mmCIF file of C-alpha atoms in Angstrom:
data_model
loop_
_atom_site.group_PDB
_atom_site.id
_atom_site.type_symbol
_atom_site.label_atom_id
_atom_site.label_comp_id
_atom_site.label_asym_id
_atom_site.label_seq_id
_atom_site.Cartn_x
_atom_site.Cartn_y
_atom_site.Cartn_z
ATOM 1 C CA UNK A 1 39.811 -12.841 -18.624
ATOM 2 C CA UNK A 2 36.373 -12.198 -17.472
ATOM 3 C CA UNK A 3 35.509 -8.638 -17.063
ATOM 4 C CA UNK A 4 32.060 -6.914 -16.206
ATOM 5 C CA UNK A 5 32.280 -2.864 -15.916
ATOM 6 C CA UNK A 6 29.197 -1.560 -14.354
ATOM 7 C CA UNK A 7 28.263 2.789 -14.521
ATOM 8 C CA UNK A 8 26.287 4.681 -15.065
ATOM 9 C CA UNK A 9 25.366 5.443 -11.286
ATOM 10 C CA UNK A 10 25.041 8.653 -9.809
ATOM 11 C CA UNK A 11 23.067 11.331 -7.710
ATOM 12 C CA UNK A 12 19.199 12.033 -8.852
ATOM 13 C CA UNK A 13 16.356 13.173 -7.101
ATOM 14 C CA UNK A 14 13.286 11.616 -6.842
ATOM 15 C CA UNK A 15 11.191 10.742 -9.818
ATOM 16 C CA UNK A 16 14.412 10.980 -11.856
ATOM 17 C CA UNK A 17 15.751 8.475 -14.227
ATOM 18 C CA UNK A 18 19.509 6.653 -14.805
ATOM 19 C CA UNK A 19 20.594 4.205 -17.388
ATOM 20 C CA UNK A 20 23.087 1.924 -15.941
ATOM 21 C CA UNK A 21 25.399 0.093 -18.590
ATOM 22 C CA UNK A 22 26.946 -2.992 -17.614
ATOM 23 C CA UNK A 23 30.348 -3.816 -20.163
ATOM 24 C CA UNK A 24 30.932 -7.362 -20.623
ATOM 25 C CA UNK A 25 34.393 -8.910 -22.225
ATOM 26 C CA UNK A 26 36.536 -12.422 -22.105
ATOM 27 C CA UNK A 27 33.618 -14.708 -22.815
ATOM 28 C CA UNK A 28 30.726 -15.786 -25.150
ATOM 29 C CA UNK A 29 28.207 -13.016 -24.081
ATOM 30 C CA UNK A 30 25.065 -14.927 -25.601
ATOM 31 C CA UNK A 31 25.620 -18.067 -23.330
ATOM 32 C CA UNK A 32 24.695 -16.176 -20.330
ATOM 33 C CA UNK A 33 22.182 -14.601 -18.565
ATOM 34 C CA UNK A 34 23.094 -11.468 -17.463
ATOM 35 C CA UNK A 35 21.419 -9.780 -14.222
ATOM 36 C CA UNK A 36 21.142 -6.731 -12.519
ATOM 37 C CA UNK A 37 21.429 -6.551 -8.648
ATOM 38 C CA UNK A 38 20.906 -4.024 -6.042
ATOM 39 C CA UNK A 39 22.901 -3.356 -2.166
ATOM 40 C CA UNK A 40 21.462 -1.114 0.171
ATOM 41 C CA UNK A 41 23.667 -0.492 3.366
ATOM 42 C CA UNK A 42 22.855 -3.328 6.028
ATOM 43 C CA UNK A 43 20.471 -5.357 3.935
ATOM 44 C CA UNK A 44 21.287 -8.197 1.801
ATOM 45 C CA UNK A 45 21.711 -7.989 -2.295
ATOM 46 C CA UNK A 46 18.809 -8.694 -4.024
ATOM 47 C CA UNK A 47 17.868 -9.428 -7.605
ATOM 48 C CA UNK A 48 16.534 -6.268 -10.068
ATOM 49 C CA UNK A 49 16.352 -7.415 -13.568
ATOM 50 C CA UNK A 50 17.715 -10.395 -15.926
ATOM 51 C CA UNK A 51 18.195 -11.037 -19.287
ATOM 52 C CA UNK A 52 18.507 -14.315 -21.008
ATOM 53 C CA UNK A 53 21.322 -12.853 -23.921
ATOM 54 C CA UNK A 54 20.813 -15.963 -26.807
ATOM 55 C CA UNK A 55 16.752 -14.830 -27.117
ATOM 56 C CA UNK A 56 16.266 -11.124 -25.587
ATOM 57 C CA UNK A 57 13.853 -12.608 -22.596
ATOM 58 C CA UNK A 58 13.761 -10.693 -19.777
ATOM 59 C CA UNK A 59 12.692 -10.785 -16.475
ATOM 60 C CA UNK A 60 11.859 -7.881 -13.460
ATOM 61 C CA UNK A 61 10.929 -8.658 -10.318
ATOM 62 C CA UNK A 62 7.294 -7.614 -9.618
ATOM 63 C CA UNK A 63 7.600 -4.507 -7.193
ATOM 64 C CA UNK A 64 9.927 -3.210 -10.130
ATOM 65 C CA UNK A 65 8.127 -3.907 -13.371
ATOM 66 C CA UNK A 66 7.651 -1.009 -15.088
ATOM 67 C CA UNK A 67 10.003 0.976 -13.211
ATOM 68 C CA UNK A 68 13.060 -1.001 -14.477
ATOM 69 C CA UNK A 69 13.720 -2.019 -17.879
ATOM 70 C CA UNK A 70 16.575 -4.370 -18.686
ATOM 71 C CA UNK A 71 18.149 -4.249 -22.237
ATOM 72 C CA UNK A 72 21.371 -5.402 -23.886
ATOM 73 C CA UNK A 73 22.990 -4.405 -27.174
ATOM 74 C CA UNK A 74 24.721 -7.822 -28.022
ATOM 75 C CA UNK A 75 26.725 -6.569 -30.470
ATOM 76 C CA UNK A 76 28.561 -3.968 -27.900
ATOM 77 C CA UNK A 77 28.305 -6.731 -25.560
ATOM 78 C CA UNK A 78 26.710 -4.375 -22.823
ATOM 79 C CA UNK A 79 23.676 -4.855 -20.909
ATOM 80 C CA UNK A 80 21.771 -1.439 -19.819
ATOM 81 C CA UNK A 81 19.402 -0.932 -16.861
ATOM 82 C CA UNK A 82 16.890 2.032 -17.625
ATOM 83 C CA UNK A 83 15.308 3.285 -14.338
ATOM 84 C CA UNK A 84 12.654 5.485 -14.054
ATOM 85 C CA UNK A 85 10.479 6.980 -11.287
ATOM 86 C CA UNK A 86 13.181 6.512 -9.214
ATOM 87 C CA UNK A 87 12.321 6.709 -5.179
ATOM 88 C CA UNK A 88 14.811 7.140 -2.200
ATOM 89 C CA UNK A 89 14.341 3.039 -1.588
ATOM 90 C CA UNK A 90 15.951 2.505 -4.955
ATOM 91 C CA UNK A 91 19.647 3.781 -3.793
ATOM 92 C CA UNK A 92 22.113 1.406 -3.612
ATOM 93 C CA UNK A 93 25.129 -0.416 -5.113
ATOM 94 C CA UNK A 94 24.312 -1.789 -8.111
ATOM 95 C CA UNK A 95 25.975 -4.401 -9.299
ATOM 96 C CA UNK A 96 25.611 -6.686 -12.831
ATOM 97 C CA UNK A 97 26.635 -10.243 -12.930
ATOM 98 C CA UNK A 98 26.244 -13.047 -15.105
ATOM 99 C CA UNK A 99 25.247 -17.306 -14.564
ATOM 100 C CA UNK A 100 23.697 -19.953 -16.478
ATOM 101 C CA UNK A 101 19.899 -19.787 -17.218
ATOM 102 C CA UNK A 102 18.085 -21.081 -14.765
ATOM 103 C CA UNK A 103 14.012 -21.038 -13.080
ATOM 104 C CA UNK A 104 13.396 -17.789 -12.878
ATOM 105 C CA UNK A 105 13.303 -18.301 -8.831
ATOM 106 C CA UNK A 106 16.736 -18.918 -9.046
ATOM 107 C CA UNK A 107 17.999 -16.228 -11.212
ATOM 108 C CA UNK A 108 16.415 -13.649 -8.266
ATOM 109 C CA UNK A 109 19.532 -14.918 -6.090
ATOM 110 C CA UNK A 110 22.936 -14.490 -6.266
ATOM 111 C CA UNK A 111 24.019 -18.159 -5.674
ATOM 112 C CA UNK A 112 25.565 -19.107 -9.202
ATOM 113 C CA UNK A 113 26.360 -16.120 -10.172
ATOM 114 C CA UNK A 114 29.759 -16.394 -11.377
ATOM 115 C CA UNK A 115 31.325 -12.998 -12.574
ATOM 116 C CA UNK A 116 30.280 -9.504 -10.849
ATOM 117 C CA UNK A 117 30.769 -5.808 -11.697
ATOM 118 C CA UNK A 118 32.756 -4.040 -9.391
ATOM 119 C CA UNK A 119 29.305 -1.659 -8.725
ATOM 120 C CA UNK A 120 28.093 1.478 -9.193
ATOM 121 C CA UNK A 121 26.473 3.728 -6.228
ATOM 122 C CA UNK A 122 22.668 5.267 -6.853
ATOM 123 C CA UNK A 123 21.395 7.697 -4.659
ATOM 124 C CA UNK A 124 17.802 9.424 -5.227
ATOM 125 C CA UNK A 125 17.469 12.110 -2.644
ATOM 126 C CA UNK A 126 13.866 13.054 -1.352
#
């Protein structure tokens, strides 16, 4: 059975840092890209961070990049999201899922996304 446990979430103020973990079991971890995603109340989820698992590339999307650092320790099967410099816009429901590699273009949306995390909530008070 396909399992993804996302944590790691929590209260921080502003221009605080979290390391979300992201535990992955019942399939071939390096097959997969594994990606991070973010839900903010009324808006739609969008795409944080990826990692291709077989090679270590990884991917941030450009308002993020070097706020966000995406990592995975393949031999614990877990992929970690380090945040720093974390700002009120970053809370959310964060959630990690895994597809097939794909254009990066793609990877930013949650179509083929197979498996998700059942989330973990990040608030960064002002």
């Amino acid at each position: 059975e396909v399992q993804l446990q996302a944590s790691g979430g929590g209260l921080v103020q502003a221009g605080g840092s979290l390391r979300l973990s992201c535990a992955a079991s019942g399939f071939t971890f390096d097959d997969y890209v594994m990606g991070w995603f973010r839900q903010a109340p009324g808006k739609e989820r969008e795409g944080v961070s990826f990692i291709r698992i077989s090679d270590g590339s990884t991917y941030s999307v450009d308002s993020l990049e070097g706020r966000f650092k995406i990592s995975s320790d393949n031999a614990q099967n877990t992929v970690y999201l380090q945040m720093y410099d974390l700002k009120p816009e970053d809370s959310g429901v964060y959630y990690c899922g895994r597809c097939f590699w794909r254009p990066l273009s793609q990877l930013r949306t949650s179509e083929g996304y197979d498996y998700w995390g059942q989330g973990t909530q990040v608030t960064v008070s002002s």
